[in-house]
Amino acid sequence: MDLRTMTQSLVTLAEDNMAFFSGQGPGETARRLSGVFAGIREQALGLEPALGRLLSVAHLFDLDAETPANGYRSLVHTARCCLAHLLHKSRYVASNRRSIFFRTSHNLAELEAYLAALTQLRALAYYAQRLLAINRPGRLFFEGDEGVTADFLREYVTLHKGCFYGRCLGFQFTPAIRPFLQTISIGLVSFGEHYKRNETGLSVTASSLFTSGRFAIDPELRGAEFERIIQNLDVHFWKAFWNITEIEVLSSLANMASATVRVSRLLSLPPKAFEMPLTADPKLTVTISPPLAHTGPGPVLVRLISYDLREGQDSEELSSLVKAEGPRGLELRPRPQQAPRSASLVVHIHGGGFVAQTSRSHEPYLKSWAQELGAPILSIDYSLAPEAPFPRALEECFYAYCWAVKHCALLGSTGERICLAGDSAGGNLCFTVSLRAAAYGVRVPDGIMAAYPATMLQSAASPSRLLSLMDPLLPLSVLSKCVSAYAGGEMEDHSASDQKALGMMGLVRRDTALLLRDLRLGASSWLNSFLELSGHRSQPSLVPKEEPMRRSVSDAALAQPEGPLGTDSLKNLTLHDLSLSSETQDTPELSLSAETLGPTTPSAVNFLFRPEDASEEAEARDKFSTKEEKVHSVRAAFPEGFHPRRCSQGAIQMPLYSSPIVKNPFMSPLLAPDSMLQTLPPVHIVACALDPMLDDSVMFARRLRSLGQPVTLRVVEDLPHGFLSLAALCQETGQATALCVDRIRLVLNPPGPAVPAVPTTPPV
């Protein structure tokens, strides 16, 4: 059913039900039912034109005709889901309103909840129109005045969200996901109560998280509490909640349901520098130093997972690196004999918003991958923010990747084909690790598989980011807190009640983090002042041969001439030149902020827009862009008489972190210059249509496609962000996970040239 037909059918049913209940006397229930249908009629009629306008230009932002996906399409699809549910419910009411079995209170509560959701979706549609009107052609992310972005986000976060976390929870996803989301939401609000009572995440038993009956039987109460939690609790709360899956009981249950592997060993890589050969000339080497940022040299934890016990995996050298973790480790199941080394190796980087989870959280699906791919997997347990902000995680992942390339024989692989794979924050790190490998001149992976990656960590609005208003797994305020923590700008929570909830150890941890934050912010402000001054100075044509301070790898990369990295000028770089440390960025001219990387070339200006689409999109924007819509007032996007519902949860603790560091391409790879992105290997992205991070994938794929880089983008429908961790939940998540495995298989076993058929000689 097309959008207009659906809207007209809903309006007709709403008018019929409204007329019926208006004639049922002066009762309160009849009055509310009549009012709710009047509201449905009003919101549906107002929403349909806005959705039609978005749909008319949505195709201009697709990667290609075979991949119809972007944030504008997702907003329209989500609104259609809400309209379809109201249409179904309105038909049910019209057919059963005279029955003695008609549950008036239940149906009224559901209709009111979905009316609230429809009202908020109408506001999102107007916000999307506003973005389309003020944004540059072809861009999904707003890149204009940062003041406008801040105003937009402050206005956006005042919208009421609780309606999406009660009866309407997960209405946009496949039905098989919704019971799981309801369980998670009950666990979240229950965990929030324990957190307020000074209990840490690991002290909460698994059973206590899902036994708060009042939240289970009262969706409105659950929605209101959910909204309060996502807006006001700090990143430490989310770190503790997301790590619940690592509680021994839950971890054991998850592993019981996963594939059984022969090897699952946690290794501790010692912080020792080693040499790696350069790709351009293997006779030359570069020094790979251990991670140094923030806390100095330290070991890097990795987990080796292999379905078979392969040569090298039981060696004394590897056994000396094993870190004890209870009864886990080498699983001695009967197997015929030791298998030979695999030609392939998968290096995995887990997600978790840069602040939570480890390889143990992702081990269930990694075991299945090891079985299906027939290759060992090395999953990296990088240090987490806010205790270890950028670039510590990148340093550790790069060090572990280089160690794996150099010591692949110990891992049971010959290293002929290496794939980097990761999800969410791990996908971001896959891209940046590959960029850093190219900057060093060492071997880059043969391909990257990134599931729903984050490629833009700057606070920028986009149509898919608007979906964070209703996403129970990635609310905008939580995203902002995670990015702020990773960037080193964790904001202080001024709520007295939340400070008390931290407990004594939590207060010590918080105060220590705040001290480090103040030092980082001071350095950031100092750097920013130089960035502003450097914008008025011409760039030096040559980097001085001898620098008194170490340069970051991103600085070293940009200092090279245009063209692929790894040229002769890079061969001579040493560890001293390539050290990546945010504390020692003392050369403002080499900063990778947007001020320095601004659109100075034609390719930088139009890298996301096909020339033939430019005039078409300009005409589409002009059709509904008026002078009033182009003013900086965000609320001007709403038509007269429309007032969305506002949040009633009090102060909103959502940091809008704008340090130049979030514009560094080793943090936001979407902002990397062409010369850096051209060093990436083939990239395979698997994204979710209903994910607030969808535009990150679409824009990154479009950027790579415009540079002629090999890239594929597959977008799965009706699934939330993080579906890999839900692989065993339902058929849809299993199919999406299998798609990720297929993308990895393309890297490990690339399709070769077609072999011509040899004619056979007929027998004589």
XYZ file of C-alpha atoms in Angstrom, residues 245-720:
476
model
C 26.971 -10.088 29.282
C 30.351 -10.872 30.835
C 28.848 -11.926 34.160
C 29.953 -15.541 34.575
C 26.416 -16.981 34.505
C 25.335 -15.146 31.345
C 28.686 -15.734 29.663
C 28.483 -19.460 30.349
C 24.939 -19.667 28.985
C 25.948 -17.843 25.811
C 28.927 -20.117 25.264
C 26.812 -23.218 25.822
C 24.627 -22.167 22.908
C 27.570 -21.387 20.627
C 29.844 -23.623 18.590
C 32.463 -25.656 20.441
C 36.014 -24.798 19.450
C 39.297 -26.469 20.233
C 41.183 -23.275 21.074
C 40.025 -20.228 22.998
C 43.023 -18.678 24.695
C 43.542 -15.209 26.149
C 47.031 -13.950 25.314
C 48.981 -11.050 26.769
C 51.338 -9.442 24.253
C 54.341 -7.922 26.041
C 55.060 -4.243 25.329
C 58.209 -4.794 23.298
C 59.120 -2.964 20.107
C 59.745 -5.069 17.020
C 60.640 -4.538 13.378
C 58.287 -4.916 10.407
C 59.358 -4.997 6.752
C 58.085 -2.271 4.476
C 55.733 -3.369 1.743
C 57.432 -1.286 -0.920
C 60.890 -2.666 -0.075
C 61.035 -5.661 2.325
C 64.744 -5.039 2.825
C 63.843 -1.939 4.810
C 62.048 -2.104 8.143
C 60.076 0.168 10.423
C 59.902 -0.079 14.199
C 56.524 -0.909 15.719
C 56.465 0.500 19.225
C 54.183 -0.662 22.029
C 51.208 1.519 22.983
C 52.299 4.664 24.788
C 49.417 7.135 24.947
C 48.111 8.309 28.344
C 49.335 5.427 30.515
C 52.683 4.488 28.990
C 53.824 1.074 27.711
C 51.596 -1.805 28.657
C 50.625 -5.290 27.442
C 47.833 -5.793 24.923
C 45.312 -8.564 25.519
C 44.072 -10.629 22.576
C 41.985 -13.781 22.319
C 42.875 -16.569 19.909
C 39.901 -18.628 18.734
C 40.278 -21.629 16.442
C 37.863 -24.426 15.626
C 40.743 -26.845 15.075
C 44.025 -27.106 16.926
C 46.478 -26.025 14.258
C 50.252 -26.112 14.008
C 51.873 -23.484 16.187
C 48.891 -22.985 18.484
C 50.266 -25.375 21.118
C 53.867 -24.150 20.846
C 55.830 -23.206 23.921
C 56.305 -19.670 22.587
C 52.565 -19.103 22.340
C 51.883 -20.857 25.643
C 54.242 -18.414 27.363
C 51.867 -15.590 26.348
C 48.704 -17.230 27.717
C 46.970 -15.255 30.429
C 45.065 -17.306 32.976
C 41.300 -16.761 33.133
C 39.900 -19.576 35.222
C 38.970 -22.893 33.635
C 38.788 -21.428 30.131
C 41.558 -21.928 27.618
C 42.571 -24.918 25.532
C 39.611 -27.251 25.157
C 40.866 -30.799 24.787
C 38.148 -32.418 22.697
C 38.910 -35.571 20.756
C 40.179 -34.619 17.302
C 41.956 -36.807 14.729
C 45.233 -34.907 14.729
C 46.751 -31.468 14.626
C 45.513 -29.572 11.590
C 47.935 -27.739 9.297
C 48.182 -23.973 9.352
C 45.360 -22.147 7.618
C 46.166 -19.861 4.706
C 43.855 -17.252 6.253
C 43.710 -15.177 9.403
C 40.929 -12.951 10.743
C 41.862 -10.086 13.060
C 38.713 -8.992 14.900
C 38.028 -5.753 16.792
C 34.916 -5.727 18.951
C 32.340 -2.984 19.343
C 30.940 -1.405 22.480
C 31.007 2.337 21.891
C 34.746 2.491 22.738
C 33.738 2.243 26.419
C 32.524 -1.313 27.066
C 32.762 -5.030 26.310
C 35.659 -7.314 25.425
C 36.279 -10.245 23.114
C 34.481 -12.376 25.690
C 31.226 -10.539 24.974
C 31.577 -11.338 21.264
C 32.980 -14.835 21.651
C 29.734 -16.741 20.848
C 29.514 -15.547 17.245
C 33.298 -15.565 16.830
C 33.304 -19.292 17.564
C 30.759 -19.814 14.805
C 32.885 -17.722 12.471
C 35.950 -19.836 13.239
C 34.009 -22.979 12.386
C 32.443 -21.632 9.184
C 35.545 -19.899 7.839
C 38.055 -22.578 8.800
C 40.489 -19.876 9.890
C 41.879 -18.812 13.271
C 40.534 -15.550 14.678
C 42.491 -13.114 16.821
C 40.178 -10.739 18.699
C 41.757 -7.668 20.306
C 40.842 -6.516 23.821
C 41.809 -2.866 23.526
C 41.716 -0.483 26.497
C 38.416 1.320 26.967
C 37.433 4.944 27.470
C 37.020 7.105 29.477
C 39.999 5.713 31.404
C 41.906 5.204 28.125
C 40.701 7.737 25.539
C 41.900 8.203 21.964
C 44.435 7.259 20.682
C 45.138 4.449 23.155
C 42.699 1.974 21.568
C 44.066 2.692 18.089
C 47.641 2.211 19.259
C 46.825 -1.115 20.894
C 44.837 -2.413 17.915
C 47.579 -1.403 15.477
C 50.260 -2.992 17.665
C 48.244 -6.237 17.957
C 47.548 -6.280 14.199
C 51.250 -5.886 13.362
C 52.151 -8.540 15.932
C 49.632 -10.922 14.336
C 51.063 -10.301 10.853
C 54.592 -10.946 12.092
C 53.715 -13.981 14.252
C 50.895 -15.518 12.214
C 52.660 -18.911 12.327
C 52.114 -19.022 16.099
C 48.414 -18.369 15.521
C 47.972 -21.326 13.188
C 48.078 -19.377 9.918
C 50.478 -18.847 7.051
C 49.125 -15.310 6.679
C 48.522 -15.512 2.930
C 45.177 -13.716 3.334
C 44.365 -11.456 6.294
C 40.983 -9.855 6.936
C 40.242 -7.119 9.464
C 36.718 -7.466 10.809
C 34.822 -5.453 13.392
C 31.451 -4.074 14.348
C 30.371 -0.572 15.400
C 33.329 1.027 17.203
C 35.383 -1.965 16.093
C 34.555 -1.146 12.474
C 35.888 2.355 13.042
C 39.114 0.894 14.427
C 39.417 -1.495 11.477
C 39.507 1.457 9.088
C 41.919 3.478 11.197
C 44.257 0.540 11.818
C 44.450 -0.030 8.059
C 45.101 3.675 7.468
C 47.871 3.602 10.033
C 49.401 0.485 8.500
C 49.507 2.255 5.143
C 51.039 5.330 6.759
C 53.760 3.170 8.284
C 54.306 1.423 4.972
C 53.711 -2.058 6.376
C 51.317 -4.660 5.039
C 47.698 -3.573 5.009
C 45.021 -6.254 5.365
C 43.708 -7.893 2.212
C 40.251 -6.581 3.007
C 37.988 -5.146 5.700
C 34.558 -6.300 6.822
C 32.858 -3.643 8.934
C 29.401 -4.228 10.392
C 27.393 -1.044 11.116
C 30.618 0.991 11.622
C 30.931 4.493 13.047
C 32.895 6.607 10.565
C 31.909 10.104 11.760
C 32.436 10.843 15.456
C 31.936 14.576 15.118
C 28.699 15.980 16.571
C 26.886 16.336 13.263
C 23.201 15.875 12.531
C 22.061 13.516 9.786
C 18.685 11.960 8.910
C 19.650 8.541 10.259
C 20.971 10.093 13.474
C 17.415 11.371 14.012
C 16.451 7.721 14.537
C 18.363 7.839 17.824
C 15.287 9.521 19.308
C 13.539 6.148 19.323
C 16.393 3.644 19.262
C 16.529 1.726 22.569
C 20.119 0.612 21.974
C 21.684 3.841 20.638
C 19.964 6.924 22.063
C 21.599 10.188 21.013
C 22.604 11.219 24.529
C 24.336 7.871 25.060
C 26.138 8.135 21.716
C 27.322 11.603 22.666
C 28.621 10.438 26.039
C 30.530 7.551 24.463
C 32.130 9.763 21.811
C 32.969 12.395 24.406
C 34.611 9.753 26.602
C 36.641 8.392 23.679
C 37.693 11.896 22.674
C 38.926 12.571 26.198
C 36.229 15.100 27.043
C 33.995 13.254 29.485
C 31.748 15.837 31.084
C 31.170 16.119 34.796
C 27.745 15.119 36.054
C 26.437 17.872 38.307
C 23.497 15.867 39.605
C 23.893 15.378 43.343
C 21.848 12.197 43.335
C 23.925 10.684 40.562
C 27.148 11.628 42.375
C 25.905 9.850 45.453
C 25.063 6.827 43.332
C 28.681 6.409 42.367
C 29.759 5.179 45.775
C 33.169 5.759 47.378
C 35.213 3.884 44.761
C 33.164 5.439 42.013
C 33.871 8.911 43.370
C 37.597 8.199 43.463
C 37.460 6.898 39.898
C 35.388 9.864 38.787
C 37.679 12.432 40.417
C 40.742 10.809 38.859
C 39.056 10.808 35.457
C 38.094 14.464 35.898
C 41.679 15.405 36.718
C 42.896 13.689 33.559
C 40.045 15.295 31.627
C 41.028 18.764 32.814
C 44.596 18.184 31.673
C 43.404 16.930 28.295
C 40.936 19.764 27.842
C 43.618 22.274 28.702
C 45.865 20.787 26.032
C 42.933 20.722 23.618
C 42.160 24.405 24.201
C 45.817 25.273 23.703
C 45.880 23.264 20.471
C 42.641 24.843 19.274
C 44.024 28.352 19.718
C 46.936 27.432 17.483
C 44.561 25.870 14.960
C 42.642 29.123 14.710
C 45.877 31.026 14.166
C 47.175 28.493 11.667
C 44.092 29.047 9.536
C 45.444 32.515 8.747
C 48.927 31.286 7.891
C 50.040 29.545 4.779
C 51.029 25.907 5.069
C 54.757 25.242 4.960
C 55.767 23.564 1.744
C 58.192 21.216 3.437
C 58.269 19.649 6.864
C 61.511 20.415 8.698
C 63.922 17.554 8.511
C 64.555 17.490 12.237
C 61.579 18.070 14.519
C 62.081 18.659 18.226
C 58.806 16.919 19.060
C 57.334 13.625 17.854
C 54.677 13.790 15.180
C 51.525 11.735 15.160
C 51.041 9.170 12.415
C 48.154 11.236 11.047
C 50.458 14.243 10.781
C 53.095 12.134 9.078
C 50.532 10.841 6.602
C 49.308 14.282 5.591
C 52.818 15.625 5.278
C 53.438 13.233 2.393
C 52.912 14.316 -1.230
C 49.539 13.559 -2.825
C 49.259 9.978 -3.941
C 49.301 6.565 -2.288
C 51.259 6.369 0.924
C 54.220 4.092 1.226
C 56.458 5.920 -1.232
C 60.167 6.424 -0.824
C 59.659 9.376 1.480
C 57.861 7.109 3.924
C 60.493 4.378 3.949
C 62.863 6.522 5.957
C 60.355 7.251 8.718
C 61.260 5.693 12.034
C 59.408 5.002 15.240
C 60.427 8.458 16.405
C 58.623 10.043 13.439
C 55.536 7.839 13.465
C 54.703 7.806 17.163
C 51.026 8.615 17.700
C 50.546 10.482 20.932
C 47.906 13.135 21.425
C 49.901 14.769 24.189
C 52.809 15.576 21.854
C 51.043 17.159 18.906
C 53.108 20.270 18.910
C 52.906 21.217 15.242
C 49.675 23.079 14.610
C 50.257 23.313 10.870
C 50.044 19.526 10.668
C 46.734 19.227 12.506
C 44.017 17.112 10.952
C 41.148 19.288 12.052
C 38.466 20.301 9.602
C 39.969 23.780 9.533
C 43.126 22.350 7.996
C 41.413 19.702 5.906
C 38.774 22.039 4.540
C 37.461 21.705 1.001
C 40.459 23.077 -0.858
C 40.190 20.908 -3.948
C 37.290 20.135 -6.273
C 37.386 16.480 -5.284
C 37.010 17.448 -1.637
C 34.030 19.649 -2.400
C 31.967 17.152 -4.369
C 33.289 13.805 -3.211
C 29.833 12.565 -2.194
C 27.658 13.747 -5.046
C 27.378 12.604 -8.625
C 27.517 15.533 -11.087
C 24.380 14.441 -12.880
C 22.437 14.576 -9.613
C 23.451 18.103 -8.625
C 20.853 20.001 -10.621
C 18.113 17.505 -9.757
C 18.709 17.810 -6.023
C 18.979 21.597 -6.217
C 15.576 21.752 -7.909
C 14.088 19.414 -5.311
C 15.424 21.554 -2.471
C 14.157 24.756 -4.047
C 10.657 23.352 -4.299
C 10.163 23.457 -0.551
C 12.980 25.691 0.682
C 11.776 29.175 1.516
C 13.666 32.122 2.932
C 12.056 31.487 6.305
C 13.333 27.880 6.316
C 16.903 29.030 5.748
C 17.111 31.114 8.923
C 19.145 29.700 11.777
C 16.191 29.115 14.054
C 15.688 25.351 14.189
C 12.104 25.633 15.380
C 11.262 27.438 12.153
C 11.165 23.941 10.631
C 7.797 23.326 12.309
C 4.640 24.641 10.616
C 2.375 26.967 12.529
C 0.147 25.139 14.971
C 2.334 22.009 15.287
C 3.912 21.444 18.691
C 5.776 18.180 19.339
C 5.852 16.742 22.823
C 8.710 17.908 25.003
C 10.767 15.994 27.539
C 9.768 16.416 31.179
C 12.817 14.716 32.714
C 14.565 17.884 33.848
C 18.178 18.722 33.088
C 19.725 16.836 30.200
C 23.310 15.698 30.672
C 24.421 15.372 27.050
C 27.900 16.659 26.258
C 28.308 18.324 22.875
C 32.031 17.775 22.575
C 33.615 19.841 19.821
C 37.355 19.347 20.306
C 39.388 19.364 17.078
C 40.443 15.802 17.862
C 37.073 14.386 16.724
C 37.895 15.701 13.246
C 41.117 13.695 13.096
C 40.736 11.068 10.333
C 42.188 8.458 12.687
C 39.098 9.085 14.783
C 36.574 10.003 12.049
C 37.783 8.206 8.899
C 35.018 9.806 6.833
C 36.985 13.064 7.138
C 40.244 11.560 5.842
C 41.743 13.143 2.713
C 41.599 11.298 -0.590
C 45.258 10.246 -0.463
C 44.673 8.370 2.798
C 41.456 6.645 1.757
C 43.089 5.463 -1.464
C 45.390 3.279 0.639
C 42.501 1.215 2.012
C 42.075 -2.377 0.792
C 38.688 -3.624 -0.518
C 36.008 -2.681 2.004
C 32.819 -4.632 2.662
C 30.226 -2.901 4.837
C 27.102 -4.508 6.294
C 24.747 -1.883 7.700
C 21.250 -1.751 9.210
C 18.482 0.290 7.594
C 17.074 1.316 10.983
C 20.414 2.096 12.613
C 21.272 5.682 13.663
C 24.723 4.903 12.201
C 23.367 4.061 8.723
C 24.477 7.360 7.184
C 28.026 6.675 8.412
C 28.113 3.583 6.197
C 26.365 5.140 3.194
C 28.548 8.242 3.142
C 31.758 6.262 3.646
C 30.832 3.860 0.839
C 29.966 6.784 -1.444
C 33.272 8.436 -0.620
C 35.234 5.294 -1.465
C 33.191 4.697 -4.626
C 33.925 8.234 -5.818
C 37.655 7.533 -5.429
C 37.447 4.327 -7.440
C 38.112 2.188 -4.375
C 36.588 -1.325 -4.261
C 33.681 -1.221 -1.807
C 30.433 -3.091 -1.258
C 27.516 -2.050 0.931
C 24.759 -4.410 2.012
C 21.931 -3.036 4.135
C 19.763 -5.436 6.145
C 16.178 -4.515 6.922
C 14.271 -4.363 10.211
C 17.216 -5.166 12.499
C 18.817 -3.008 15.200
